[in-house]
Structures are given as C-alpha cells and as structure tokens.
Amino acid sequence: MLIYKTKGKITTANDKTNLTHKFDVPDNMRLLKIKYCYSPKTLEDREKAVMLVRNCFDKYDETIVGRPADYLPVKNLITISVNANGTYIGAAHRQSNNQEHIISKAFSSPGFIKSDILSGDWNIVLNVHSISCDVDYTIEVEGEKKE
C-alpha cells in the first residue's frame, strides 16, 4: 500500500542543505519500501560545468592539473537518511540517482538497521551534497502489512 508520495525541485540555493520529508506510518506494517529518484544526474551545460570546476579549484586554493574539462562531468549528488519517531534507521549515501531500499525486521538494505516498522512519525531527509543545476525528485514509500 502507498504510504507517502511526493515530488519536488531542488535548486542550487539548496546546495549543502538537508530537506526533511515527514510522513506517518500506520500500525501493523512489516516492511517499508522506499523508492527515490532525481534527475538530471549530471550538468549538461558544458560551459557552466567548466566554470564550476574552475571555481572549485579557486575556492580550495588548488592547482588545476590538466584542463578543467578533464574533470567533467559535474554530477549532482543527493542522498537519503531515514529516522522513525526520532530514532536513526540508516542512510543510503550512494551515487545512483535511482534507488530502492527495504526496511524490515527480517531484512534491510545496506546502510539501514533491521528493525520493526513502528507506527508514527517517520522522516526521509534528502542530504544535498552537491547541486550544479535544478533537479527534480520523487519519493515513494510503500508498506506491507503484517499477516
């Protein structure tokens, strides 16, 4: 059953922030499946990407080895963390922009604690590590009831 669904846009103004999505999990769930995706994964504007590479080297006072174009593509990176009723459940700090994770007592995806699915207030936090252009995202949470 679908428990939560949302979509949104992350802009460069959200770079290096965390965006919390709150949802309610009903009683008697045995498993949650989180589907998360965002697009685009890379900045397609080559001129802007080269400028961002140059700016990063200037910011960190580094010497560019080779040409800035050697460091392309510039990638967006947004990862997720999950907590339930204020308790940390885990995180998926992965490069993929299309992910699916399971949380249950019997099995949880790598990075997530095997745990009972408690009813109540859950959060999915989007950890915005690097955004070079506007990004659209979707989050879906499906639950399976105990038998």
PDB file of C-alpha atoms in Angstrom:
ATOM      1  CA  MET A   1       0.000   0.000   0.000  1.00  0.00           C
ATOM      2  CA  LEU A   2       1.176   3.511  -0.754  1.00  0.00           C
ATOM      3  CA  ILE A   3       2.012   5.365   2.463  1.00  0.00           C
ATOM      4  CA  TYR A   4       3.659   8.506   1.135  1.00  0.00           C
ATOM      5  CA  LYS A   5       4.408  10.097  -2.211  1.00  0.00           C
ATOM      6  CA  THR A   6       5.899  13.461  -3.061  1.00  0.00           C
ATOM      7  CA  LYS A   7       7.828  15.216  -5.750  1.00  0.00           C
ATOM      8  CA  GLY A   8       9.737  18.441  -5.797  1.00  0.00           C
ATOM      9  CA  LYS A   9      12.530  20.551  -7.185  1.00  0.00           C
ATOM     10  CA  ILE A  10      15.904  21.225  -5.633  1.00  0.00           C
ATOM     11  CA  THR A  11      17.755  24.312  -6.830  1.00  0.00           C
ATOM     12  CA  THR A  12      21.327  25.498  -6.442  1.00  0.00           C
ATOM     13  CA  ALA A  13      20.089  27.571  -3.477  1.00  0.00           C
ATOM     14  CA  ASN A  14      19.567  24.233  -1.648  1.00  0.00           C
ATOM     15  CA  ASP A  15      23.198  23.132  -2.139  1.00  0.00           C
ATOM     16  CA  LYS A  16      24.771  21.750   1.067  1.00  0.00           C
ATOM     17  CA  THR A  17      21.450  21.563   2.943  1.00  0.00           C
ATOM     18  CA  ASN A  18      19.139  18.860   4.282  1.00  0.00           C
ATOM     19  CA  LEU A  19      15.484  18.726   3.265  1.00  0.00           C
ATOM     20  CA  THR A  20      13.147  16.786   5.563  1.00  0.00           C
ATOM     21  CA  HIS A  21      10.039  14.947   4.359  1.00  0.00           C
ATOM     22  CA  LYS A  22       7.730  13.866   7.191  1.00  0.00           C
ATOM     23  CA  PHE A  23       5.143  11.119   6.844  1.00  0.00           C
ATOM     24  CA  ASP A  24       3.017   8.904   9.086  1.00  0.00           C
ATOM     25  CA  VAL A  25       3.393   5.120   9.138  1.00  0.00           C
ATOM     26  CA  PRO A  26       0.225   3.259  10.174  1.00  0.00           C
ATOM     27  CA  ASP A  27       0.054   0.330  12.608  1.00  0.00           C
ATOM     28  CA  ASN A  28       0.838  -3.266  11.668  1.00  0.00           C
ATOM     29  CA  MET A  29       3.418  -2.692   8.939  1.00  0.00           C
ATOM     30  CA  ARG A  30       6.011  -5.441   8.484  1.00  0.00           C
ATOM     31  CA  LEU A  31       8.047  -3.781   5.721  1.00  0.00           C
ATOM     32  CA  LEU A  32       8.685  -0.415   4.083  1.00  0.00           C
ATOM     33  CA  LYS A  33       9.969   0.045   0.547  1.00  0.00           C
ATOM     34  CA  ILE A  34      11.432   3.466  -0.258  1.00  0.00           C
ATOM     35  CA  LYS A  35      11.776   4.466  -3.905  1.00  0.00           C
ATOM     36  CA  TYR A  36      13.771   7.602  -4.562  1.00  0.00           C
ATOM     37  CA  CYS A  37      14.971   9.178  -7.800  1.00  0.00           C
ATOM     38  CA  TYR A  38      16.195  12.511  -9.100  1.00  0.00           C
ATOM     39  CA  SER A  39      17.162  13.973 -12.452  1.00  0.00           C
ATOM     40  CA  PRO A  40      19.392  15.107 -14.042  1.00  0.00           C
ATOM     41  CA  LYS A  41      22.384  13.303 -12.548  1.00  0.00           C
ATOM     42  CA  THR A  42      24.911  15.443 -14.450  1.00  0.00           C
ATOM     43  CA  LEU A  43      25.134  19.066 -15.501  1.00  0.00           C
ATOM     44  CA  GLU A  44      24.747  19.063 -19.283  1.00  0.00           C
ATOM     45  CA  ASP A  45      25.767  22.708 -19.841  1.00  0.00           C
ATOM     46  CA  ARG A  46      29.474  22.185 -20.620  1.00  0.00           C
ATOM     47  CA  GLU A  47      30.420  25.875 -20.291  1.00  0.00           C
ATOM     48  CA  LYS A  48      28.796  26.134 -16.858  1.00  0.00           C
ATOM     49  CA  ALA A  49      30.388  22.833 -15.779  1.00  0.00           C
ATOM     50  CA  VAL A  50      33.895  24.031 -16.727  1.00  0.00           C
ATOM     51  CA  MET A  51      33.275  27.282 -14.835  1.00  0.00           C
ATOM     52  CA  LEU A  52      32.155  25.329 -11.733  1.00  0.00           C
ATOM     53  CA  VAL A  53      35.333  23.223 -11.869  1.00  0.00           C
ATOM     54  CA  ARG A  54      37.472  26.365 -12.075  1.00  0.00           C
ATOM     55  CA  ASN A  55      35.568  27.953  -9.189  1.00  0.00           C
ATOM     56  CA  CYS A  56      36.100  24.867  -7.004  1.00  0.00           C
ATOM     57  CA  PHE A  57      39.825  24.884  -7.620  1.00  0.00           C
ATOM     58  CA  ASP A  58      39.930  28.616  -6.773  1.00  0.00           C
ATOM     59  CA  LYS A  59      37.795  28.112  -3.650  1.00  0.00           C
ATOM     60  CA  TYR A  60      40.053  25.389  -2.281  1.00  0.00           C
ATOM     61  CA  ASP A  61      43.243  27.093  -3.485  1.00  0.00           C
ATOM     62  CA  GLU A  62      44.236  24.088  -5.571  1.00  0.00           C
ATOM     63  CA  THR A  63      46.209  23.980  -8.787  1.00  0.00           C
ATOM     64  CA  ILE A  64      44.329  22.510 -11.722  1.00  0.00           C
ATOM     65  CA  VAL A  65      46.231  19.564 -13.131  1.00  0.00           C
ATOM     66  CA  GLY A  66      45.307  19.337 -16.807  1.00  0.00           C
ATOM     67  CA  ARG A  67      42.316  21.196 -18.196  1.00  0.00           C
ATOM     68  CA  PRO A  68      39.099  21.898 -16.264  1.00  0.00           C
ATOM     69  CA  ALA A  69      37.264  19.852 -18.919  1.00  0.00           C
ATOM     70  CA  ASP A  70      39.251  16.804 -17.745  1.00  0.00           C
ATOM     71  CA  TYR A  71      37.128  16.849 -14.563  1.00  0.00           C
ATOM     72  CA  LEU A  72      33.766  16.554 -16.317  1.00  0.00           C
ATOM     73  CA  PRO A  73      31.044  15.554 -15.954  1.00  0.00           C
ATOM     74  CA  VAL A  74      29.951  17.589 -12.955  1.00  0.00           C
ATOM     75  CA  LYS A  75      27.499  15.411 -11.026  1.00  0.00           C
ATOM     76  CA  ASN A  76      24.616  16.231  -8.727  1.00  0.00           C
ATOM     77  CA  LEU A  77      24.579  14.206  -5.510  1.00  0.00           C
ATOM     78  CA  ILE A  78      21.588  13.885  -3.208  1.00  0.00           C
ATOM     79  CA  THR A  79      21.460  11.041  -0.702  1.00  0.00           C
ATOM     80  CA  ILE A  80      18.835   9.945   1.835  1.00  0.00           C
ATOM     81  CA  SER A  81      18.699   9.306   5.553  1.00  0.00           C
ATOM     82  CA  VAL A  82      15.744   7.834   7.440  1.00  0.00           C
ATOM     83  CA  ASN A  83      14.546   8.102  11.021  1.00  0.00           C
ATOM     84  CA  ALA A  84      11.472   6.827  12.836  1.00  0.00           C
ATOM     85  CA  ASN A  85       9.983   8.527  15.867  1.00  0.00           C
ATOM     86  CA  GLY A  86      13.304  10.321  16.394  1.00  0.00           C
ATOM     87  CA  THR A  87      15.426   7.154  16.087  1.00  0.00           C
ATOM     88  CA  TYR A  88      18.041   6.828  13.355  1.00  0.00           C
ATOM     89  CA  ILE A  89      17.195   3.974  10.953  1.00  0.00           C
ATOM     90  CA  GLY A  90      20.015   4.485   8.468  1.00  0.00           C
ATOM     91  CA  ALA A  91      21.283   6.157   5.328  1.00  0.00           C
ATOM     92  CA  ALA A  92      21.990   5.433   1.692  1.00  0.00           C
ATOM     93  CA  HIS A  93      24.884   7.636   0.647  1.00  0.00           C
ATOM     94  CA  ARG A  94      25.073   6.230  -2.859  1.00  0.00           C
ATOM     95  CA  GLN A  95      25.942   7.769  -6.225  1.00  0.00           C
ATOM     96  CA  SER A  96      22.916   6.386  -8.060  1.00  0.00           C
ATOM     97  CA  ASN A  97      20.102   8.821  -8.759  1.00  0.00           C
ATOM     98  CA  ASN A  98      17.558   5.969  -8.893  1.00  0.00           C
ATOM     99  CA  GLN A  99      17.343   3.940  -5.694  1.00  0.00           C
ATOM    100  CA  GLU A 100      15.094   1.476  -3.906  1.00  0.00           C
ATOM    101  CA  HIS A 101      15.540   0.469  -0.252  1.00  0.00           C
ATOM    102  CA  ILE A 102      13.812  -2.024   2.047  1.00  0.00           C
ATOM    103  CA  ILE A 103      13.444  -1.678   5.792  1.00  0.00           C
ATOM    104  CA  SER A 104      12.107  -4.556   7.896  1.00  0.00           C
ATOM    105  CA  LYS A 105      12.926  -6.721  10.911  1.00  0.00           C
ATOM    106  CA  ALA A 106      13.967  -9.647   8.675  1.00  0.00           C
ATOM    107  CA  PHE A 107      15.964  -7.696   6.089  1.00  0.00           C
ATOM    108  CA  SER A 108      17.070  -4.134   5.458  1.00  0.00           C
ATOM    109  CA  SER A 109      19.037  -2.722   2.562  1.00  0.00           C
ATOM    110  CA  PRO A 110      22.718  -1.954   3.235  1.00  0.00           C
ATOM    111  CA  GLY A 111      23.028   1.170   5.375  1.00  0.00           C
ATOM    112  CA  PHE A 112      19.701   0.621   7.176  1.00  0.00           C
ATOM    113  CA  ILE A 113      19.136  -1.105  10.514  1.00  0.00           C
ATOM    114  CA  LYS A 114      16.948  -4.211  10.588  1.00  0.00           C
ATOM    115  CA  SER A 115      14.043  -3.064  12.706  1.00  0.00           C
ATOM    116  CA  ASP A 116      10.378  -3.449  13.437  1.00  0.00           C
ATOM    117  CA  ILE A 117       8.306  -0.950  11.483  1.00  0.00           C
ATOM    118  CA  LEU A 118       6.945   1.209  14.249  1.00  0.00           C
ATOM    119  CA  SER A 119       3.886   3.296  13.615  1.00  0.00           C
ATOM    120  CA  GLY A 120       4.193   7.033  13.960  1.00  0.00           C
ATOM    121  CA  ASP A 121       6.285   9.875  12.633  1.00  0.00           C
ATOM    122  CA  TRP A 122       8.940   8.965  10.076  1.00  0.00           C
ATOM    123  CA  ASN A 123      11.292  11.264   8.182  1.00  0.00           C
ATOM    124  CA  ILE A 124      13.204  10.913   4.969  1.00  0.00           C
ATOM    125  CA  VAL A 125      15.945  13.504   4.831  1.00  0.00           C
ATOM    126  CA  LEU A 126      17.423  14.464   1.474  1.00  0.00           C
ATOM    127  CA  ASN A 127      21.094  15.234   2.068  1.00  0.00           C
ATOM    128  CA  VAL A 128      22.007  17.717  -0.679  1.00  0.00           C
ATOM    129  CA  HIS A 129      25.759  17.229  -1.074  1.00  0.00           C
ATOM    130  CA  SER A 130      26.236  18.924  -4.452  1.00  0.00           C
ATOM    131  CA  ILE A 131      23.799  20.596  -6.840  1.00  0.00           C
ATOM    132  CA  SER A 132      25.025  22.186 -10.052  1.00  0.00           C
ATOM    133  CA  CYS A 133      21.612  22.737 -11.703  1.00  0.00           C
ATOM    134  CA  ASP A 134      17.931  22.422 -10.868  1.00  0.00           C
ATOM    135  CA  VAL A 135      16.952  18.837 -10.063  1.00  0.00           C
ATOM    136  CA  ASP A 136      13.505  17.208  -9.974  1.00  0.00           C
ATOM    137  CA  TYR A 137      12.950  14.383  -7.487  1.00  0.00           C
ATOM    138  CA  THR A 138      10.306  11.891  -6.397  1.00  0.00           C
ATOM    139  CA  ILE A 139       9.960   9.863  -3.204  1.00  0.00           C
ATOM    140  CA  GLU A 140       7.512   6.983  -2.731  1.00  0.00           C
ATOM    141  CA  VAL A 141       7.091   4.890   0.389  1.00  0.00           C
ATOM    142  CA  GLU A 142       5.128   1.656   0.158  1.00  0.00           C
ATOM    143  CA  GLY A 143       4.244  -0.534   3.124  1.00  0.00           C
ATOM    144  CA  GLU A 144       3.313  -4.162   3.525  1.00  0.00           C
ATOM    145  CA  LYS A 145       1.006  -5.121   6.385  1.00  0.00           C
ATOM    146  CA  LYS A 146       1.717  -7.934   8.801  1.00  0.00           C
ATOM    147  CA  GLU A 147      -0.269 -11.080   8.034  1.00  0.00           C
TER     148      GLU A 147
END
